[in-house]
Short mmCIF file of C-alpha atoms and ligand atoms in Angstrom, two decimals:
data_model
loop_
_atom_site.label_atom_id
_atom_site.label_comp_id
_atom_site.label_asym_id
_atom_site.label_seq_id
_atom_site.Cartn_x
_atom_site.Cartn_y
_atom_site.Cartn_z
CA MET A 4 -23.52 -20.69 4.62
CA GLU A 5 -22.42 -23.08 7.00
CA PRO A 6 -20.55 -21.42 10.19
CA TRP A 7 -16.84 -23.41 10.03
CA ARG A 8 -16.82 -24.82 12.99
CA HIS A 9 -20.16 -27.08 12.34
CA SER A 10 -18.38 -28.47 9.30
CA TRP A 11 -14.99 -28.95 10.65
CA GLY A 12 -15.35 -30.37 13.57
CA PRO A 13 -15.98 -28.64 17.79
CA ARG A 14 -13.74 -25.69 17.66
CA GLN A 15 -10.46 -25.96 18.53
CA CYS A 16 -9.33 -22.28 19.39
CA SER A 17 -6.07 -22.09 20.20
CA LYS A 18 -6.95 -18.73 22.31
CA ALA A 19 -8.61 -21.53 24.92
CA GLY A 20 -5.37 -22.80 24.32
CA VAL A 21 -6.70 -26.42 22.75
CA SER A 22 -4.86 -27.06 19.70
CA ASP A 23 -2.55 -25.64 17.27
CA HIS A 24 -4.72 -26.52 14.29
CA PHE A 25 -6.60 -23.85 12.17
CA ASP A 26 -8.86 -23.07 9.38
CA VAL A 27 -6.53 -20.31 8.18
CA VAL A 28 -2.65 -18.87 9.34
CA ILE A 29 -1.72 -15.18 8.52
CA LEU A 30 2.10 -14.69 8.21
CA GLY A 31 2.40 -11.23 8.78
CA GLY A 32 0.23 -9.21 10.78
CA GLY A 33 0.63 -6.19 9.05
CA CYS A 34 -1.76 -3.53 7.45
CA ALA A 35 -3.19 -6.68 4.58
CA GLY A 36 -3.00 -9.64 7.69
CA LEU A 37 -4.67 -6.80 10.35
CA SER A 38 -7.14 -5.35 7.53
CA LEU A 39 -8.10 -9.22 6.96
CA SER A 40 -8.27 -10.50 10.52
CA MET A 41 -10.80 -7.73 11.03
CA ALA A 42 -12.83 -8.49 8.02
CA LEU A 43 -13.14 -12.55 8.78
CA ALA A 44 -14.03 -11.15 12.36
CA ALA A 45 -16.66 -9.22 10.81
CA GLN A 46 -18.28 -12.34 9.78
CA GLY A 47 -19.70 -13.71 13.18
CA VAL A 48 -20.03 -17.02 14.09
CA HIS A 49 -18.54 -17.79 10.45
CA CYS A 50 -15.67 -16.72 11.16
CA PRO A 51 -13.12 -19.21 10.72
CA ARG A 52 -10.33 -20.38 13.35
CA THR A 53 -7.79 -18.26 12.20
CA LEU A 54 -4.24 -17.52 13.61
CA VAL A 55 -2.17 -14.30 12.66
CA ILE A 56 1.19 -14.51 13.47
CA GLU A 57 3.34 -11.60 14.32
CA SER A 58 6.96 -10.78 14.72
CA ARG A 59 6.84 -7.48 16.48
CA THR A 60 6.01 -7.94 20.15
CA GLU A 61 4.61 -4.17 20.16
CA TYR A 62 2.61 -1.85 17.43
CA THR A 63 3.99 1.41 16.84
CA ASN A 64 2.96 4.61 15.18
CA ASP A 65 5.21 3.91 12.62
CA ARG A 66 3.13 5.51 9.67
CA THR A 67 1.09 6.74 8.57
CA TRP A 68 -2.02 5.91 5.80
CA CYS A 69 -3.44 7.67 3.52
CA TYR A 70 -5.91 7.86 0.65
CA TRP A 71 -8.74 9.62 -1.12
CA ASN A 72 -11.45 8.21 0.71
CA ASP A 73 -13.83 6.50 -1.99
CA ARG A 74 -16.69 5.49 0.23
CA TYR A 75 -19.37 7.28 2.11
CA ALA A 76 -19.38 4.37 4.61
CA PRO A 77 -17.22 5.52 7.81
CA ALA A 78 -14.26 4.19 8.48
CA PRO A 79 -13.64 1.81 11.66
CA TYR A 80 -10.98 3.25 12.62
CA PRO A 81 -10.70 7.22 13.49
CA ILE A 82 -9.60 9.27 10.82
CA GLN A 83 -6.47 11.97 12.01
CA GLN A 84 -7.18 14.87 9.44
CA ARG A 85 -8.80 15.01 6.30
CA TRP A 86 -8.57 17.44 3.50
CA GLN A 87 -10.16 18.96 1.12
CA THR A 88 -8.10 20.72 -1.34
CA MET A 89 -4.58 19.57 -1.98
CA ARG A 90 -1.40 21.12 -3.85
CA VAL A 91 0.54 20.41 -6.79
CA VAL A 92 4.07 22.36 -7.44
CA HIS A 93 6.15 22.55 -9.79
CA ALA A 94 9.40 25.41 -10.90
CA GLY A 95 8.04 28.18 -9.35
CA ARG A 96 3.81 27.32 -11.12
CA SER A 97 1.03 26.05 -8.40
CA VAL A 98 -1.76 24.31 -8.84
CA SER A 99 -4.36 23.86 -6.08
CA LEU A 100 -7.04 21.38 -6.66
CA ASP A 101 -10.69 20.38 -4.96
CA CYS A 102 -11.12 17.02 -3.60
CA GLY A 103 -13.64 17.65 -1.40
CA SER A 104 -16.32 14.12 -3.20
CA THR A 105 -13.00 12.19 -2.09
CA PRO A 106 -11.29 14.13 0.61
CA TYR A 107 -7.56 12.94 0.94
CA HIS A 108 -7.98 10.82 4.52
CA MET A 109 -5.24 10.54 7.16
CA LEU A 110 -4.59 7.23 9.45
CA ALA A 111 -2.43 7.26 11.92
CA ALA A 112 -1.25 3.14 12.02
CA GLN A 113 -1.10 2.97 15.68
CA ASP A 114 -5.13 3.83 15.85
CA PHE A 115 -5.45 1.52 13.21
CA TYR A 116 -3.42 -1.85 14.71
CA ASP A 117 -5.70 -0.75 17.87
CA THR A 118 -8.77 -1.33 16.45
CA ALA A 119 -7.67 -3.85 14.81
CA GLN A 120 -6.77 -5.61 18.27
CA VAL A 121 -10.31 -4.69 19.69
CA SER A 122 -11.93 -6.51 17.07
CA ILE A 123 -9.83 -9.35 16.76
CA ASP A 124 -10.49 -9.38 20.97
CA ARG A 125 -13.86 -9.40 20.47
CA GLN A 126 -13.60 -12.91 18.11
CA ALA A 127 -13.12 -16.21 19.99
CA ASN A 128 -11.79 -17.82 16.76
CA ILE A 129 -9.05 -15.39 15.90
CA GLU A 130 -5.64 -15.20 17.75
CA LEU A 131 -3.09 -12.66 17.01
CA ARG A 132 0.91 -14.18 18.69
CA ARG A 133 2.66 -11.68 18.61
CA GLY A 134 6.33 -11.87 18.81
CA THR A 135 6.46 -15.08 16.61
CA SER A 136 8.31 -15.43 13.66
CA VAL A 137 7.27 -17.60 11.19
CA VAL A 138 10.56 -19.12 9.53
CA GLY A 139 11.40 -20.02 6.02
CA GLU A 140 8.13 -21.64 3.60
CA PRO A 141 4.80 -22.78 3.95
CA THR A 142 4.80 -27.40 3.37
CA ARG A 143 2.19 -29.26 1.87
CA SER A 144 1.51 -32.03 4.42
CA GLY A 145 -1.90 -34.31 2.65
CA VAL A 146 -4.29 -31.40 2.51
CA VAL A 147 -2.83 -29.45 5.67
CA TRP A 148 -0.02 -26.95 5.59
CA ILE A 149 2.82 -26.68 8.10
CA ILE A 150 3.61 -23.81 9.31
CA ARG A 151 7.28 -23.26 11.20
CA THR A 152 7.75 -20.47 13.81
CA GLY A 153 10.38 -19.72 16.05
CA SER A 154 8.00 -21.20 18.81
CA GLY A 155 7.15 -24.43 16.97
CA ASP A 156 4.85 -25.51 14.59
CA VAL A 157 0.96 -25.06 13.50
CA THR A 158 -0.68 -25.83 10.50
CA ALA A 159 -3.55 -24.92 8.74
CA ARG A 160 -6.08 -25.97 5.79
CA SER A 161 -5.36 -22.49 4.42
CA VAL A 162 -2.30 -19.87 4.38
CA VAL A 163 -2.72 -16.42 3.51
CA ASP A 164 1.56 -14.68 3.52
CA THR A 165 2.12 -11.01 3.66
CA ARG A 166 5.22 -11.50 4.27
CA PRO A 167 7.48 -8.62 2.27
CA PRO A 168 10.76 -9.41 1.44
CA LEU A 169 13.54 -8.72 3.74
CA VAL A 170 15.26 -7.28 0.75
CA PRO A 171 13.34 -5.45 -2.18
CA ARG A 172 14.96 -6.87 -5.61
CA ARG A 173 15.99 -3.71 -7.37
CA ASP A 174 14.82 -5.10 -11.26
CA GLY A 175 11.61 -6.49 -9.28
CA ALA A 176 10.03 -3.16 -10.45
CA ALA A 177 9.38 -1.18 -13.23
CA LEU A 178 10.21 1.92 -10.59
CA TRP A 179 11.07 2.20 -6.88
CA GLN A 180 9.50 4.69 -4.48
CA SER A 181 11.36 5.49 -1.47
CA PHE A 182 10.77 7.98 1.09
CA TYR A 183 11.84 9.29 4.54
CA GLY A 184 9.98 11.90 6.34
CA GLU A 185 9.88 13.46 10.14
CA GLU A 186 6.31 14.49 11.63
CA ILE A 187 7.59 17.56 13.38
CA GLU A 188 5.83 19.76 16.04
CA CYS A 189 7.02 23.68 15.78
CA SER A 190 7.11 26.06 18.14
CA ALA A 191 5.58 28.51 15.24
CA SER A 192 2.51 28.87 13.49
CA VAL A 193 4.35 27.24 9.80
CA PHE A 194 1.85 25.23 8.37
CA ASP A 195 -1.58 26.12 6.37
CA ALA A 196 -3.92 23.03 7.91
CA SER A 197 -6.51 23.19 5.58
CA SER A 198 -4.36 21.77 2.30
CA MET A 199 -1.71 19.29 2.05
CA ASP A 200 1.37 19.26 -0.72
CA LEU A 201 0.79 16.10 -2.62
CA MET A 202 4.14 17.11 -4.94
CA HIS A 203 6.13 19.84 -4.44
CA PHE A 204 8.79 18.47 -6.97
CA LEU A 205 12.50 19.67 -5.96
CA ALA A 206 15.17 20.32 -8.64
CA PRO A 207 14.85 18.19 -11.56
CA ASP A 208 17.43 14.93 -11.42
CA PRO A 209 18.74 12.92 -14.27
CA ARG A 210 17.87 9.54 -11.64
CA TYR A 211 15.25 10.52 -9.82
CA ILE A 212 12.31 12.46 -9.60
CA PRO A 213 12.23 13.81 -5.93
CA PHE A 214 9.57 15.66 -5.02
CA LEU A 215 8.08 16.65 -1.28
CA TYR A 216 4.84 15.52 0.45
CA VAL A 217 3.69 17.74 2.99
CA LEU A 218 0.44 16.63 5.31
CA PRO A 219 0.33 19.66 7.61
CA VAL A 220 -2.26 18.39 10.95
CA THR A 221 -2.53 21.75 12.35
CA PRO A 222 -0.76 25.18 12.36
CA THR A 223 2.66 24.05 14.21
CA ARG A 224 2.40 20.31 13.11
CA ALA A 225 3.24 18.61 9.82
CA LEU A 226 4.47 14.80 8.44
CA VAL A 227 7.02 16.39 5.91
CA GLU A 228 8.34 13.61 3.91
CA VAL A 229 11.02 13.17 0.92
CA THR A 230 9.77 11.13 -1.88
CA VAL A 231 11.91 9.75 -5.14
CA PHE A 232 10.26 7.73 -7.80
CA GLY A 233 13.89 6.24 -9.48
CA ALA A 234 14.69 2.88 -10.75
CA ALA A 235 16.98 1.91 -7.62
CA PRO A 236 15.13 1.36 -4.05
CA LEU A 237 16.84 4.23 -1.83
CA ALA A 238 17.43 3.82 1.92
CA PRO A 239 16.88 7.05 4.77
CA ARG A 240 20.50 8.11 4.26
CA GLU A 241 20.13 8.88 1.36
CA LEU A 242 17.29 11.49 1.36
CA SER A 243 18.25 12.47 4.87
CA ALA A 244 20.09 15.94 3.28
CA ARG A 245 17.14 16.25 1.17
CA LEU A 246 14.72 16.23 3.80
CA GLN A 247 16.86 18.08 6.30
CA ALA A 248 16.63 21.07 3.98
CA ALA A 249 13.10 20.76 3.39
CA VAL A 250 12.05 20.67 6.93
CA ALA A 251 14.63 24.04 7.38
CA GLU A 252 12.90 25.78 4.53
CA ARG A 253 9.64 25.16 5.71
CA VAL A 254 10.09 26.08 9.40
CA GLY A 255 12.74 29.16 8.60
CA ASP A 256 13.73 30.24 12.34
CA ALA A 257 11.40 28.81 14.01
CA PRO A 258 12.76 25.87 16.26
CA PHE A 259 11.11 22.25 16.41
CA THR A 260 11.04 18.94 17.63
CA THR A 261 10.89 15.54 15.54
CA LEU A 262 8.47 13.54 17.05
CA ARG A 263 8.70 10.57 15.14
CA ARG A 264 10.00 9.43 11.44
CA GLU A 265 8.92 7.07 9.03
CA HIS A 266 10.46 5.39 6.08
CA GLY A 267 9.36 2.91 3.02
CA ILE A 268 10.61 1.86 0.01
CA LEU A 269 7.29 1.11 -2.32
CA PRO A 270 7.07 -0.93 -6.09
CA MET A 271 5.86 0.56 -8.57
CA GLY A 272 4.73 -1.94 -11.07
CA LEU A 273 6.36 -5.43 -10.32
CA ASN A 274 8.20 -7.06 -13.28
CA GLU A 275 6.92 -10.01 -12.09
CA PRO A 276 3.09 -11.02 -10.75
CA PRO A 277 3.17 -12.98 -7.51
CA SER A 278 2.86 -16.23 -7.77
CA SER A 279 1.22 -18.56 -5.14
CA ALA A 280 2.09 -21.84 -4.03
CA HIS A 281 -1.69 -23.40 -4.38
CA ARG A 282 -5.22 -22.28 -4.11
CA SER A 283 -5.17 -22.45 -0.43
CA CYS A 284 -1.40 -20.77 0.15
CA VAL A 285 -1.96 -17.32 -1.82
CA ARG A 286 0.67 -14.43 -1.20
CA VAL A 287 -0.69 -10.89 -0.94
CA GLY A 288 0.37 -7.35 0.54
CA VAL A 289 2.34 -4.27 -0.69
CA MET A 290 5.03 -6.51 -2.24
CA ALA A 291 2.92 -9.38 -3.82
CA GLY A 292 0.18 -6.72 -6.13
CA GLY A 293 -1.07 -4.92 -3.12
CA ALA A 294 0.61 -1.14 -4.34
CA ARG A 295 -1.50 0.39 -6.98
CA PRO A 296 1.36 0.39 -9.91
CA SER A 297 1.68 3.79 -11.34
CA THR A 298 1.43 5.37 -7.41
CA GLY A 299 2.68 2.83 -4.36
CA TYR A 300 -0.87 3.34 -2.86
CA ALA A 301 -1.78 0.55 -0.60
CA PHE A 302 -4.08 1.14 1.65
CA GLN A 303 -7.34 0.73 -0.02
CA ARG A 304 -6.47 -1.49 -2.29
CA ILE A 305 -5.87 -4.19 0.67
CA GLN A 306 -9.10 -2.79 2.37
CA ARG A 307 -10.76 -4.14 -0.97
CA TRP A 308 -9.17 -7.38 -0.85
CA ALA A 309 -9.62 -8.26 2.71
CA GLY A 310 -13.07 -7.53 2.34
CA ASP A 311 -13.12 -10.04 -0.79
CA CYS A 312 -11.05 -12.75 1.12
CA ALA A 313 -12.67 -12.98 3.95
CA HIS A 314 -15.74 -13.25 1.62
CA ALA A 315 -14.18 -16.06 -0.27
CA LEU A 316 -12.73 -17.85 3.00
CA VAL A 317 -16.24 -18.22 4.42
CA SER A 318 -18.19 -19.26 1.19
CA SER A 319 -15.26 -21.47 -0.18
CA ARG A 320 -12.94 -22.07 1.91
CA HIS A 321 -9.90 -20.55 -0.23
CA PRO A 322 -8.60 -17.34 0.24
CA ILE A 323 -8.10 -14.96 -2.34
CA ASP A 324 -5.37 -13.06 -3.81
CA HIS A 325 -5.12 -9.13 -5.50
CA GLN A 326 -6.62 -9.91 -8.50
CA PRO A 327 -4.88 -7.91 -11.94
CA ASP A 328 -6.08 -5.00 -12.71
CA PRO A 329 -8.09 -4.48 -15.63
CA LEU A 330 -6.30 -5.04 -19.13
CA PRO A 331 -6.55 -0.92 -20.56
CA LEU A 332 -5.33 0.04 -16.43
CA ARG A 333 -2.60 -2.28 -16.66
CA VAL A 334 -1.21 -0.75 -19.84
CA MET A 335 -1.42 2.83 -19.11
CA ASP A 336 0.19 1.79 -15.59
CA ARG A 337 3.42 0.23 -17.52
CA ILE A 338 3.43 3.10 -20.12
CA PHE A 339 3.57 6.05 -17.21
CA LEU A 340 5.97 4.31 -15.67
CA ASP A 341 8.40 3.63 -18.55
CA VAL A 342 7.55 7.79 -19.50
CA LEU A 343 8.97 8.19 -15.92
CA ARG A 344 12.00 5.80 -16.38
CA ALA A 345 13.54 7.09 -19.36
CA ASP A 346 13.42 9.99 -18.42
CA PRO A 347 13.54 11.26 -14.75
CA SER A 348 14.22 14.34 -15.36
CA ARG A 349 10.73 15.61 -16.96
CA GLY A 350 8.89 13.64 -14.60
CA GLY A 351 7.88 17.09 -12.43
CA ALA A 352 7.30 18.65 -15.35
CA LEU A 353 4.47 15.13 -16.68
CA PHE A 354 3.07 15.45 -13.11
CA PHE A 355 2.11 19.12 -12.96
CA SER A 356 1.44 18.63 -16.76
CA LEU A 357 -0.80 15.80 -15.64
CA PHE A 358 -2.75 17.89 -12.31
CA SER A 359 -3.50 21.40 -14.02
CA ARG A 360 -4.92 19.93 -17.48
CA ALA A 361 -7.20 16.75 -16.22
CA ASP A 362 -10.27 17.01 -14.23
CA PRO A 363 -9.45 16.03 -10.74
CA ALA A 364 -11.72 13.62 -10.31
CA ARG A 365 -10.97 11.21 -12.37
CA VAL A 366 -6.92 11.90 -11.71
CA ILE A 367 -7.81 10.37 -8.70
CA ARG A 368 -9.93 7.88 -9.52
CA PHE A 369 -6.65 7.20 -12.15
CA LEU A 370 -4.54 7.06 -9.09
CA SER A 371 -6.51 5.23 -6.07
CA GLY A 372 -7.13 2.15 -8.96
CA ASN A 373 -10.53 2.76 -9.01
CA GLY A 374 -10.73 4.34 -12.83
CA GLY A 375 -12.13 3.26 -16.11
CA VAL A 376 -10.86 3.86 -18.99
CA ILE A 377 -12.63 7.23 -20.00
CA ASP A 378 -10.73 8.18 -16.95
CA ALA A 379 -7.95 6.33 -17.99
CA LEU A 380 -8.32 8.42 -21.25
CA ALA A 381 -8.62 11.70 -19.78
CA VAL A 382 -5.40 11.12 -18.29
CA ALA A 383 -3.81 10.50 -21.17
CA ALA A 384 -4.97 13.28 -22.86
CA ALA A 385 -3.60 15.27 -19.97
CA MET A 386 0.04 14.69 -20.86
CA PRO A 387 2.34 15.35 -23.48
CA MET A 388 1.86 13.11 -26.60
CA PRO A 389 5.64 12.67 -28.35
CA PRO A 390 7.12 9.88 -25.17
CA PHE A 391 3.73 8.39 -24.32
CA VAL A 392 3.99 7.61 -27.81
CA ARG A 393 7.17 6.36 -27.76
CA ALA A 394 6.66 4.63 -24.47
CA ALA A 395 3.87 2.62 -25.97
CA LEU A 396 5.67 1.44 -29.51
CA ALA A 397 8.68 0.11 -27.44
CA MET A 398 6.46 -1.74 -25.36
CA THR A 399 4.90 -2.68 -28.72
CA ARG A 400 7.77 -4.35 -30.38
CA ARG A 401 8.97 -5.20 -26.92
CA ARG A 402 5.79 -7.59 -26.78
CA SER A 403 6.63 -8.88 -29.89
CA ARG A 404 9.76 -9.88 -29.70
CA ILE A 405 8.75 -11.74 -26.49
CA CYS A 406 6.12 -13.37 -29.01
CA GLU A 407 8.63 -14.46 -31.70
CA VAL A 408 11.22 -15.75 -28.41
CA GLU A 409 7.77 -17.58 -27.65
CA GLY A 410 6.71 -18.72 -30.68
CA ILE A 411 3.05 -17.15 -30.16
CA ALA A 412 1.40 -16.46 -33.74
C1 FAD B 769 6.54 4.37 5.86
C2 FAD B 769 5.11 4.09 5.42
C3 FAD B 769 3.46 4.86 4.48
C4 FAD B 769 2.46 4.42 3.76
N1 FAD B 769 1.79 5.04 3.56
C5 FAD B 769 0.60 4.64 3.06
C6 FAD B 769 0.23 5.61 2.20
O1 FAD B 769 -0.13 6.79 2.83
N2 FAD B 769 -1.39 4.93 1.50
C7 FAD B 769 -1.14 4.25 1.19
O2 FAD B 769 -1.94 3.55 0.09
N3 FAD B 769 -0.14 2.93 1.38
C8 FAD B 769 0.46 3.54 2.16
N4 FAD B 769 2.76 2.88 2.29
C9 FAD B 769 2.03 1.83 1.33
C10 FAD B 769 1.76 0.39 2.15
O3 FAD B 769 0.05 0.89 2.05
C11 FAD B 769 1.92 -0.19 4.10
O4 FAD B 769 3.24 -0.58 3.43
C12 FAD B 769 1.46 -0.87 4.19
O5 FAD B 769 1.94 -1.51 5.33
C13 FAD B 769 1.52 -2.83 3.06
O6 FAD B 769 0.80 -3.53 4.18
P1 FAD B 769 1.02 -5.29 4.44
O7 FAD B 769 0.52 -5.58 4.57
O8 FAD B 769 1.56 -5.83 2.69
O9 FAD B 769 3.15 -4.62 4.95
P2 FAD B 769 2.93 -4.54 6.51
O10 FAD B 769 2.21 -3.76 6.86
O11 FAD B 769 4.77 -4.23 6.47
O12 FAD B 769 3.07 -5.34 6.93
C14 FAD B 769 3.65 -6.77 6.80
C15 FAD B 769 4.15 -7.40 8.41
O13 FAD B 769 4.86 -8.92 8.48
C16 FAD B 769 5.39 -8.98 9.63
N5 FAD B 769 6.27 -10.12 9.36
C17 FAD B 769 7.70 -9.83 7.92
N6 FAD B 769 8.70 -11.20 8.56
C18 FAD B 769 7.28 -11.86 9.56
C19 FAD B 769 8.43 -13.40 9.48
N7 FAD B 769 8.86 -13.48 9.23
N8 FAD B 769 7.18 -13.72 10.35
C20 FAD B 769 5.75 -13.49 11.50
N9 FAD B 769 5.35 -11.89 10.70
C21 FAD B 769 6.48 -11.36 9.46
C22 FAD B 769 6.17 -7.51 9.87
O14 FAD B 769 6.41 -7.05 11.14
C23 FAD B 769 4.97 -6.95 9.38
O15 FAD B 769 3.82 -6.78 10.40
C24 FAD B 769 3.22 2.63 3.34
C25 FAD B 769 4.47 2.38 3.52
C26 FAD B 769 5.36 2.70 4.73
C27 FAD B 769 6.13 1.82 4.85
#
């Protein structure tokens, strides 16, 4: 394997102020863009000349990433909290699940951004340009891409576009996951930091599946989040009243301060697979196949993609996008989402059934996207059959109609 600079002429990294042509330009320096930068930086002398263009001038602690850690290698960033136990609560019943073999990790975004910045600073072939916005779509001229930015054009052989759309299209996903949370510091010990609430279902709603997600970091500090799965994405103001009620219920009379807030809208099952303009210009990230369809979890998937994409860039000089899940998992995800969408008021009962009846290790593998067919079958077996059979039949009928219309035998 040849280092990039040997095969593509003398090094002209613009960190040294020489040129605005790069081997790779990454549009957007958020989770996907910085994860890829770190994976490229780890390639040492093989690291291509890379520019990351990020519109933000400063990184702030704007989110927490949580995931079940399925790797025994230490993470390159500090982990804020780990839980070995998680709870699911529905209609006054509660189930406590042991996740000790894949502890639930919590990573503060600021720690991730700081780690990425250090890694980029150490690699002379990577430049992070903050406070610069990409304008429009990259255009192709000969063998290079021209990327227009607010402060001039840059060119590249390969482009990795991680920019999410400004406004999610309502019909773009089978379901949307919307959440709004507050990290609070309370004057009294009201939280049990040894366990987190993965899903504490709120009163059923015909349009949404609402639940609380509570991550206690200490007995006095926690991130309390209201989450809903529904056909339409929701803005913070639509979740605010539920969040205030949930916080009041958790802290009782104890005074508290709000340290920060976070909000997100994640697609669950994209209706159209993301399309890339060309082999050398790919779209990736949470809105382009980076999120696990049935859960919205994206962090671990993005890390796996970043490692694979860095290898592909070094070995074949072409980036790769998110690879589709194996067919059985995709079918299972779609049926699961169709069932939730058909009758959101039953969502809490379905999830409770899943967590109380199936082996937690299998459920975690399925939810994280690491599961095989046996895990998917175990998940299916833990659910009430009739709605799943109905959704599977409806899906089969839809597929046959599409085949008829398209004239596929
Ligand atoms: C509050 C929140 C909490 C989340 N928690 C979890 C979690 O616990 N676990 C999990 O697995 N997933 C979680 N997710 C989902 C997912 O992991 C994150 O959304 C993740 O940040 C997605 O990475 P990304 O690179 O696709 O998008 P982003 O991280 O949003 O990065 C996109 C970047 O592109 C930049 N950008 C946009 N337009 C332009 C432009 N025109 N020019 C230049 N730059 C531009 C943006 O500033 C941004 O930095 C969460 C999401 C949110 C919003």
